[in-house]
Amino acid sequence: MTDPASGITMEELSLAARNHGMPLEALRYDVTPVGLHYLLIHFDIPAADETSWRLEVGGRVERPLSLTMEELRRRQVVTAPVTLECAGNGRARLDPRPVSQPWLEEAVGTAEWTGTPLAPLLEEAGAGPGAVEVAFAGADRGVQGGLEHDYERSLPLAEAMRSEVLLAWGVNGQPLPPQHGYPLRLVVPGWYGMTSVKWLRRITLLTEPFEGYQQTGSYLLHTSEDDPGTPVTRIQPRSLLRPPGLPEFESRHRLLLPGRHRLSGRAWSGLAPVDRVEVSTDGGGSWAPARLEPQPSPWAWAGWSFDWDAAPGSYELCSRATDAAGNTQPAKAAWNTGGYANNALHRVAVTVRDPAS
Ligand SMILES: Nc1nc2c(c(=O)[nH]1)N[C@H]1C(S)=C(S)[C@@H](COP(=O)(O)O)O[C@H]1N2
Ligand SMILES: [Mo]
């Protein structure tokens, strides 16, 4: 078997060095500290100044709006914990490996986002006749798929009107840092991260589905470019296991002493609340139920734990989440050209041994 990670290119390395993941030991925090939250930035972080920033709301609306940050802050303010996960999480585990940001399984984080709900603002602007979608444009611009464009994504109007969708200017009680979208970003709970447009400066109501590159040229599930595919939308159920014991520097292989160990991790799904988590110590051959903590919100991950009596030997630890709609994690995910939505089991290799032996 060829190692799917073999032959990582300089281009993949340059993406990986810009866009960091969440170190898996940070699974210990309910709320991911800002600097440990994963990052994904397609182009460059744009220069931005909140004193001159304006959010324009236009297109098929009754009353176009142009709002300053001060005007936005005077609106209803809410803070909510939300788990964001990149749609490309798990991409580097696929074989053949789609060439893009080569995530393993760490493109996830949970933050407390502060901002104002989008729905009342859209009501104020008033959707005009025939409006079906809402497009969100960031201030960042670049070239992808041979096309120069602003980073822009859309949502069906009904999804944009969900009460939990926020325009956020704060994260974990701090102003948004440049890399997370300062001064303003969209946060769409339950949807993969590409939906939550950063450096948000334009909202456009459309009478036709949005056809920009980030909507129709990317984020499609298909096995060949000829197949039109289906759009990537909500986060598939997933769980991660905080690697226990001591890491080996290069391989990240884990070493544990024999005895009782409390394994723990997090589980989430954008489709339904998390219903259960199971743990395997034999690579998914057999499973036992983990203890599941309550989710702070259906849109934020749940903690789980499992007490393991470890005897000397080699093990492959796995966790498996199932949501209340019955969606679960596969042992191996179906391949697709973009390497999206790979929610296959997280596998952690450990060796249990006595230091004396
Ligand atoms: N304007 C803009 N918004 C963006 C992106 C981007 O490149 N530009 N990346 C998207 C992707 S693919 C993801 S996964 C999330 C990552 O958000 P984070 O970096 O705050 O974790 O932002 C999304 N919003
Ligand atoms: Mo992403």
CSV table of C-alpha atoms and ligand atoms in Angstrom, one decimal:
chain,number,residue,atom,x,y,z
A,1,MET,CA,0.0,0.0,0.0
A,2,THR,CA,1.3,3.5,-0.9
A,3,ASP,CA,1.2,6.0,1.9
A,4,PRO,CA,-1.3,8.6,0.7
A,5,ALA,CA,0.8,11.3,2.3
A,6,SER,CA,3.8,10.5,0.2
A,7,GLY,CA,4.8,13.1,-2.4
A,8,ILE,CA,3.4,16.1,-0.6
A,9,THR,CA,4.2,19.0,-3.0
A,10,MET,CA,5.8,22.4,-2.2
A,11,GLU,CA,2.4,24.0,-3.1
A,12,GLU,CA,0.6,21.9,-0.5
A,13,LEU,CA,3.4,22.7,2.1
A,14,SER,CA,3.0,26.4,1.4
A,15,LEU,CA,-0.8,26.1,2.0
A,16,ALA,CA,-0.2,24.1,5.2
A,17,ALA,CA,2.2,26.6,6.5
A,18,ARG,CA,-0.3,29.4,6.1
A,19,ASN,CA,-3.4,27.6,7.2
A,20,HIS,CA,-2.8,25.9,10.5
A,21,GLY,CA,-5.0,23.3,12.2
A,22,MET,CA,-6.0,23.0,15.8
A,23,PRO,CA,-3.4,21.0,17.7
A,24,LEU,CA,-5.4,17.9,18.9
A,25,GLU,CA,-4.4,18.4,22.6
A,26,ALA,CA,-6.6,21.6,22.3
A,27,LEU,CA,-9.6,19.1,22.3
A,28,ARG,CA,-9.3,19.5,26.1
A,29,TYR,CA,-11.0,23.0,25.9
A,30,ASP,CA,-14.8,23.4,25.6
A,31,VAL,CA,-14.0,26.7,23.9
A,32,THR,CA,-10.9,26.7,21.7
A,33,PRO,CA,-8.5,29.5,22.6
A,34,VAL,CA,-8.3,31.9,19.6
A,35,GLY,CA,-4.7,31.2,18.6
A,36,LEU,CA,-5.4,27.4,18.6
A,37,HIS,CA,-8.6,27.6,16.4
A,38,TYR,CA,-7.9,26.4,12.9
A,39,LEU,CA,-7.5,28.9,10.1
A,40,LEU,CA,-8.3,28.8,6.4
A,41,ILE,CA,-7.6,31.7,4.1
A,42,HIS,CA,-7.8,31.2,0.4
A,43,PHE,CA,-6.1,34.4,-0.7
A,44,ASP,CA,-4.4,37.1,1.5
A,45,ILE,CA,-5.7,38.6,4.7
A,46,PRO,CA,-7.0,41.9,3.5
A,47,ALA,CA,-6.2,45.3,5.2
A,48,ALA,CA,-9.2,46.5,7.1
A,49,ASP,CA,-10.1,49.4,9.4
A,50,GLU,CA,-13.3,49.2,11.4
A,51,THR,CA,-13.7,53.0,11.5
A,52,SER,CA,-14.3,53.2,7.8
A,53,TRP,CA,-15.7,49.7,7.3
A,54,ARG,CA,-19.2,49.5,5.7
A,55,LEU,CA,-21.5,46.6,5.2
A,56,GLU,CA,-23.6,47.1,2.0
A,57,VAL,CA,-26.9,45.2,1.7
A,58,GLY,CA,-28.3,45.4,-1.8
A,59,GLY,CA,-29.5,43.5,-4.9
A,60,ARG,CA,-33.2,42.5,-4.8
A,61,VAL,CA,-34.1,44.4,-1.7
A,62,GLU,CA,-36.8,47.0,-0.9
A,63,ARG,CA,-34.4,49.2,1.0
A,64,PRO,CA,-30.6,49.0,0.4
A,65,LEU,CA,-28.6,49.5,3.5
A,66,SER,CA,-25.1,50.7,4.2
A,67,LEU,CA,-24.0,50.2,7.8
A,68,THR,CA,-21.0,51.2,9.8
A,69,MET,CA,-19.6,48.9,12.5
A,70,GLU,CA,-21.0,51.4,15.0
A,71,GLU,CA,-24.5,51.0,13.6
A,72,LEU,CA,-24.1,47.2,13.6
A,73,ARG,CA,-23.0,47.2,17.3
A,74,ARG,CA,-26.1,49.2,18.3
A,75,ARG,CA,-28.3,46.3,17.1
A,76,GLN,CA,-29.3,43.2,19.2
A,77,VAL,CA,-26.1,41.6,20.4
A,78,VAL,CA,-25.8,37.8,21.0
A,79,THR,CA,-22.9,35.5,21.9
A,80,ALA,CA,-23.1,31.8,20.9
A,81,PRO,CA,-20.7,28.8,20.9
A,82,VAL,CA,-20.3,27.4,17.4
A,83,THR,CA,-18.1,24.6,16.1
A,84,LEU,CA,-16.6,25.4,12.7
A,85,GLU,CA,-15.0,22.7,10.5
A,86,CYS,CA,-13.4,23.1,7.1
A,87,ALA,CA,-15.1,21.1,4.4
A,88,GLY,CA,-11.6,19.9,3.4
A,89,ASN,CA,-10.9,18.4,6.8
A,90,GLY,CA,-9.5,14.8,6.3
A,91,ARG,CA,-8.5,15.5,2.7
A,92,ALA,CA,-4.9,14.3,3.1
A,93,ARG,CA,-6.2,10.9,4.3
A,94,LEU,CA,-7.8,10.3,0.9
A,95,ASP,CA,-6.1,8.2,-1.7
A,96,PRO,CA,-5.4,9.6,-4.3
A,97,ARG,CA,-4.9,12.8,-2.4
A,98,PRO,CA,-6.8,15.8,-3.9
A,99,VAL,CA,-4.2,18.6,-4.1
A,100,SER,CA,-5.3,21.5,-1.9
A,101,GLN,CA,-4.8,22.4,1.8
A,102,PRO,CA,-3.7,19.0,3.1
A,103,TRP,CA,-5.6,18.7,6.3
A,104,LEU,CA,-5.4,15.5,8.4
A,105,GLU,CA,-8.2,15.9,10.9
A,106,GLU,CA,-7.5,19.1,12.8
A,107,ALA,CA,-9.4,21.7,10.7
A,108,VAL,CA,-11.9,22.3,13.5
A,109,GLY,CA,-12.5,24.6,16.5
A,110,THR,CA,-15.3,25.9,18.7
A,111,ALA,CA,-15.5,29.6,19.5
A,112,GLU,CA,-17.9,31.9,21.3
A,113,TRP,CA,-18.9,34.3,18.5
A,114,THR,CA,-20.4,37.7,19.3
A,115,GLY,CA,-22.4,39.7,16.9
A,116,THR,CA,-25.9,40.5,15.7
A,117,PRO,CA,-28.4,38.1,14.1
A,118,LEU,CA,-28.6,38.4,10.3
A,119,ALA,CA,-32.4,37.8,10.0
A,120,PRO,CA,-33.7,41.1,11.4
A,121,LEU,CA,-31.2,43.0,9.2
A,122,LEU,CA,-32.5,41.1,6.1
A,123,GLU,CA,-36.1,41.9,7.2
A,124,GLU,CA,-35.2,45.6,7.5
A,125,ALA,CA,-33.8,45.6,4.0
A,126,GLY,CA,-36.8,43.6,2.9
A,127,ALA,CA,-36.4,40.8,0.4
A,128,GLY,CA,-37.8,42.0,-3.0
A,129,PRO,CA,-40.0,39.9,-5.3
A,130,GLY,CA,-38.4,36.7,-6.5
A,131,ALA,CA,-35.4,36.8,-4.1
A,132,VAL,CA,-34.2,33.3,-3.6
A,133,GLU,CA,-30.6,33.4,-2.5
A,134,VAL,CA,-28.3,35.7,-0.4
A,135,ALA,CA,-24.7,36.1,-1.5
A,136,PHE,CA,-22.0,37.2,1.0
A,137,ALA,CA,-18.7,38.8,-0.3
A,138,GLY,CA,-15.5,39.2,1.5
A,139,ALA,CA,-12.9,42.0,1.0
A,140,ASP,CA,-10.3,39.4,-0.1
A,141,ARG,CA,-9.6,38.8,-3.8
A,142,GLY,CA,-7.5,36.4,-5.7
A,143,VAL,CA,-7.3,33.8,-8.4
A,144,GLN,CA,-8.6,30.3,-8.1
A,145,GLY,CA,-9.6,27.9,-10.9
A,146,GLY,CA,-8.1,30.5,-13.3
A,147,LEU,CA,-10.7,33.1,-12.3
A,148,GLU,CA,-10.1,36.3,-10.5
A,149,HIS,CA,-12.8,37.0,-7.9
A,150,ASP,CA,-13.7,38.3,-4.5
A,151,TYR,CA,-14.3,35.4,-2.0
A,152,GLU,CA,-18.1,35.1,-2.2
A,153,ARG,CA,-20.6,32.4,-1.2
A,154,SER,CA,-24.3,32.2,-1.1
A,155,LEU,CA,-27.1,30.6,1.0
A,156,PRO,CA,-30.7,29.9,0.1
A,157,LEU,CA,-32.8,32.8,1.6
A,158,ALA,CA,-34.5,30.4,4.1
A,159,GLU,CA,-31.1,29.3,5.4
A,160,ALA,CA,-29.8,32.9,5.7
A,161,MET,CA,-33.0,33.7,7.7
A,162,ARG,CA,-32.3,31.0,10.4
A,163,SER,CA,-32.2,32.7,13.8
A,164,GLU,CA,-28.7,31.3,14.6
A,165,VAL,CA,-26.9,32.9,11.6
A,166,LEU,CA,-24.8,35.8,12.9
A,167,LEU,CA,-22.8,38.8,11.7
A,168,ALA,CA,-19.9,38.6,14.2
A,169,TRP,CA,-17.3,41.1,15.3
A,170,GLY,CA,-16.1,39.3,18.3
A,171,VAL,CA,-14.6,35.9,19.2
A,172,ASN,CA,-14.1,34.5,22.8
A,173,GLY,CA,-14.7,38.0,24.2
A,174,GLN,CA,-12.1,39.7,22.0
A,175,PRO,CA,-12.4,41.7,18.8
A,176,LEU,CA,-12.0,39.5,15.7
A,177,PRO,CA,-8.3,39.2,14.9
A,178,PRO,CA,-7.3,39.9,11.3
A,179,GLN,CA,-7.0,36.2,10.4
A,180,HIS,CA,-10.6,35.4,11.5
A,181,GLY,CA,-12.2,38.2,9.5
A,182,TYR,CA,-11.7,41.6,11.3
A,183,PRO,CA,-13.8,43.6,11.5
A,184,LEU,CA,-16.9,41.5,10.5
A,185,ARG,CA,-17.7,38.0,9.4
A,186,LEU,CA,-20.6,35.7,8.8
A,187,VAL,CA,-21.1,32.7,11.1
A,188,VAL,CA,-23.4,30.0,9.8
A,189,PRO,CA,-23.8,27.3,12.5
A,190,GLY,CA,-24.1,23.7,11.1
A,191,TRP,CA,-22.6,24.4,7.7
A,192,TYR,CA,-19.0,23.7,6.7
A,193,GLY,CA,-16.6,26.6,7.2
A,194,MET,CA,-16.5,27.9,3.7
A,195,THR,CA,-20.0,29.3,4.3
A,196,SER,CA,-18.9,31.6,7.1
A,197,VAL,CA,-17.5,34.5,4.9
A,198,LYS,CA,-14.8,36.6,6.6
A,199,TRP,CA,-14.1,40.3,6.0
A,200,LEU,CA,-17.7,40.6,5.1
A,201,ARG,CA,-18.6,43.8,3.2
A,202,ARG,CA,-21.4,43.0,0.8
A,203,ILE,CA,-24.7,41.1,1.1
A,204,THR,CA,-26.6,40.7,-2.2
A,205,LEU,CA,-30.1,39.3,-2.6
A,206,LEU,CA,-30.4,37.4,-5.8
A,207,THR,CA,-33.3,36.2,-8.0
A,208,GLU,CA,-31.2,33.4,-9.4
A,209,PRO,CA,-28.8,30.9,-7.7
A,210,PHE,CA,-25.4,32.5,-7.3
A,211,GLU,CA,-22.8,31.2,-9.8
A,212,GLY,CA,-19.5,32.5,-8.5
A,213,TYR,CA,-16.4,30.3,-8.4
A,214,GLN,CA,-16.6,29.4,-4.7
A,215,GLN,CA,-20.2,28.2,-5.3
A,216,THR,CA,-20.3,26.4,-8.6
A,217,GLY,CA,-16.6,25.8,-9.4
A,218,SER,CA,-15.7,24.5,-6.0
A,219,TYR,CA,-17.2,22.8,-2.9
A,220,LEU,CA,-19.0,20.1,-5.0
A,221,LEU,CA,-19.1,16.5,-4.2
A,222,HIS,CA,-18.3,14.6,-7.4
A,223,THR,CA,-15.9,11.8,-8.5
A,224,SER,CA,-15.1,13.4,-11.9
A,225,GLU,CA,-15.1,17.0,-13.3
A,226,ASP,CA,-17.7,15.8,-15.9
A,227,ASP,CA,-20.2,14.9,-13.2
A,228,PRO,CA,-22.1,18.0,-12.0
A,229,GLY,CA,-22.0,16.8,-8.4
A,230,THR,CA,-23.9,18.0,-5.4
A,231,PRO,CA,-23.0,21.1,-3.3
A,232,VAL,CA,-21.2,20.7,0.0
A,233,THR,CA,-23.5,22.1,2.7
A,234,ARG,CA,-23.9,20.9,6.3
A,235,ILE,CA,-21.2,19.3,8.6
A,236,GLN,CA,-21.3,15.5,8.6
A,237,PRO,CA,-21.1,13.9,12.1
A,238,ARG,CA,-17.6,13.5,13.4
A,239,SER,CA,-15.6,12.9,16.5
A,240,LEU,CA,-12.0,13.3,17.5
A,241,LEU,CA,-10.0,11.7,20.2
A,242,ARG,CA,-7.4,13.6,22.2
A,243,PRO,CA,-4.3,11.6,21.7
A,244,PRO,CA,-3.4,10.2,25.1
A,245,GLY,CA,0.0,9.7,26.7
A,246,LEU,CA,3.4,10.9,25.4
A,247,PRO,CA,3.9,11.9,21.7
A,248,GLU,CA,6.9,10.9,19.7
A,249,PHE,CA,8.2,14.1,18.0
A,250,GLU,CA,8.3,13.2,14.3
A,251,SER,CA,5.7,10.4,14.1
A,252,ARG,CA,3.3,11.7,16.7
A,253,HIS,CA,3.0,8.0,17.8
A,254,ARG,CA,1.8,7.7,21.4
A,255,LEU,CA,3.3,5.9,24.4
A,256,LEU,CA,1.3,5.0,27.5
A,257,LEU,CA,1.9,3.2,30.7
A,258,PRO,CA,-0.2,0.2,31.5
A,259,GLY,CA,-3.2,0.9,33.7
A,260,ARG,CA,-6.4,3.0,33.6
A,261,HIS,CA,-6.5,5.9,31.2
A,262,ARG,CA,-9.4,8.3,30.7
A,263,LEU,CA,-9.7,8.8,27.0
A,264,SER,CA,-11.6,11.9,25.9
A,265,GLY,CA,-12.5,14.0,22.9
A,266,ARG,CA,-15.3,15.9,21.1
A,267,ALA,CA,-18.2,15.1,18.8
A,268,TRP,CA,-20.4,17.2,16.6
A,269,SER,CA,-22.8,17.2,13.6
A,270,GLY,CA,-24.3,20.0,11.6
A,271,LEU,CA,-27.3,17.7,10.7
A,272,ALA,CA,-28.7,16.9,14.2
A,273,PRO,CA,-27.7,16.9,17.8
A,274,VAL,CA,-25.1,14.3,18.8
A,275,ASP,CA,-26.8,11.2,20.1
A,276,ARG,CA,-23.9,8.9,21.1
A,277,VAL,CA,-20.2,8.3,20.9
A,278,GLU,CA,-18.5,4.9,20.9
A,279,VAL,CA,-14.8,4.0,21.4
A,280,SER,CA,-12.8,1.2,19.9
A,281,THR,CA,-9.3,0.2,20.9
A,282,ASP,CA,-8.9,-2.3,18.0
A,283,GLY,CA,-9.2,0.0,15.0
A,284,GLY,CA,-13.0,-0.2,14.8
A,285,GLY,CA,-13.3,-4.0,15.2
A,286,SER,CA,-15.4,-3.7,18.4
A,287,TRP,CA,-17.0,-0.8,20.1
A,288,ALA,CA,-18.1,0.3,23.6
A,289,PRO,CA,-20.2,3.4,24.5
A,290,ALA,CA,-18.4,6.5,25.8
A,291,ARG,CA,-20.0,9.0,28.3
A,292,LEU,CA,-21.4,11.9,26.5
A,293,GLU,CA,-21.5,15.4,28.0
A,294,PRO,CA,-24.4,17.7,27.2
A,295,GLN,CA,-23.9,19.9,24.1
A,296,PRO,CA,-23.9,23.6,25.1
A,297,SER,CA,-25.9,24.2,21.9
A,298,PRO,CA,-26.8,21.9,18.9
A,299,TRP,CA,-24.2,23.9,17.0
A,300,ALA,CA,-21.3,23.3,19.3
A,301,TRP,CA,-19.4,20.1,20.0
A,302,ALA,CA,-20.1,17.8,22.9
A,303,GLY,CA,-17.3,16.4,25.2
A,304,TRP,CA,-17.0,12.7,25.7
A,305,SER,CA,-14.9,10.4,27.8
A,306,PHE,CA,-14.1,6.7,28.2
A,307,ASP,CA,-12.1,4.9,30.9
A,308,TRP,CA,-9.7,2.4,29.3
A,309,ASP,CA,-7.8,-0.3,31.2
A,310,ALA,CA,-4.8,-0.6,29.1
A,311,ALA,CA,-2.6,-3.7,29.1
A,312,PRO,CA,0.8,-3.8,27.4
A,313,GLY,CA,0.5,-4.0,23.6
A,314,SER,CA,-0.2,-2.0,20.4
A,315,TYR,CA,-3.6,-0.5,19.8
A,316,GLU,CA,-5.4,1.7,17.3
A,317,LEU,CA,-7.9,3.9,19.2
A,318,CYS,CA,-10.9,5.2,17.4
A,319,SER,CA,-14.1,7.1,18.2
A,320,ARG,CA,-17.4,7.2,16.4
A,321,ALA,CA,-20.2,9.8,16.6
A,322,THR,CA,-23.8,9.2,15.7
A,323,ASP,CA,-26.3,12.0,15.6
A,324,ALA,CA,-30.0,12.0,16.5
A,325,ALA,CA,-30.9,11.7,12.8
A,326,GLY,CA,-29.0,8.4,12.7
A,327,ASN,CA,-26.0,9.7,10.6
A,328,THR,CA,-22.7,8.2,11.6
A,329,GLN,CA,-19.1,8.0,10.7
A,330,PRO,CA,-17.8,5.5,8.1
A,331,ALA,CA,-14.6,3.5,8.6
A,332,LYS,CA,-13.5,4.9,5.2
A,333,ALA,CA,-15.2,7.8,3.4
A,334,ALA,CA,-16.2,7.9,-0.3
A,335,TRP,CA,-13.6,9.6,-2.4
A,336,ASN,CA,-14.4,12.9,-4.2
A,337,THR,CA,-12.3,15.2,-6.4
A,338,GLY,CA,-12.1,18.1,-3.9
A,339,GLY,CA,-11.5,15.9,-0.9
A,340,TYR,CA,-14.5,17.3,1.0
A,341,ALA,CA,-16.6,16.1,3.9
A,342,ASN,CA,-14.3,13.2,4.9
A,343,ASN,CA,-15.7,12.2,8.2
A,344,ALA,CA,-14.0,8.8,8.5
A,345,LEU,CA,-13.0,7.6,11.9
A,346,HIS,CA,-10.1,9.3,13.6
A,347,ARG,CA,-7.4,6.6,14.3
A,348,VAL,CA,-4.7,7.1,17.0
A,349,ALA,CA,-1.9,4.5,17.2
A,350,VAL,CA,-0.6,3.9,20.7
A,351,THR,CA,1.9,1.6,22.3
A,352,VAL,CA,1.3,0.6,26.0
A,353,ARG,CA,4.4,-0.6,27.7
A,354,ASP,CA,6.2,-0.6,31.0
A,355,PRO,CA,9.3,1.6,31.0
A,356,ALA,CA,11.1,-1.3,32.8
A,357,SER,CA,10.4,-3.8,29.9
B,1,LIG,N1,-13.6,36.0,2.9
B,1,LIG,C1,-13.2,34.8,3.2
B,1,LIG,N2,-14.0,34.0,4.0
B,1,LIG,C2,-13.7,32.8,4.3
B,1,LIG,C3,-12.6,32.1,3.7
B,1,LIG,C4,-11.8,32.9,2.8
B,1,LIG,O1,-10.7,32.5,2.3
B,1,LIG,N3,-12.1,34.2,2.6
B,1,LIG,N4,-12.3,30.8,4.0
B,1,LIG,C5,-13.5,30.0,4.4
B,1,LIG,C6,-13.2,28.7,4.8
B,1,LIG,S1,-12.9,27.6,3.5
B,1,LIG,C7,-13.2,28.3,6.1
B,1,LIG,S2,-13.0,26.7,6.5
B,1,LIG,C8,-13.5,29.3,7.2
B,1,LIG,C9,-12.4,29.2,8.2
B,1,LIG,O2,-12.6,30.1,9.2
B,1,LIG,P1,-11.5,30.4,10.3
B,1,LIG,O3,-10.2,30.7,9.5
B,1,LIG,O4,-12.0,31.6,11.1
B,1,LIG,O5,-11.4,29.2,11.1
B,1,LIG,O6,-13.6,30.6,6.7
B,1,LIG,C10,-14.3,30.7,5.5
B,1,LIG,N5,-14.5,32.1,5.1
B,2,MO,MO,-12.6,25.5,4.5
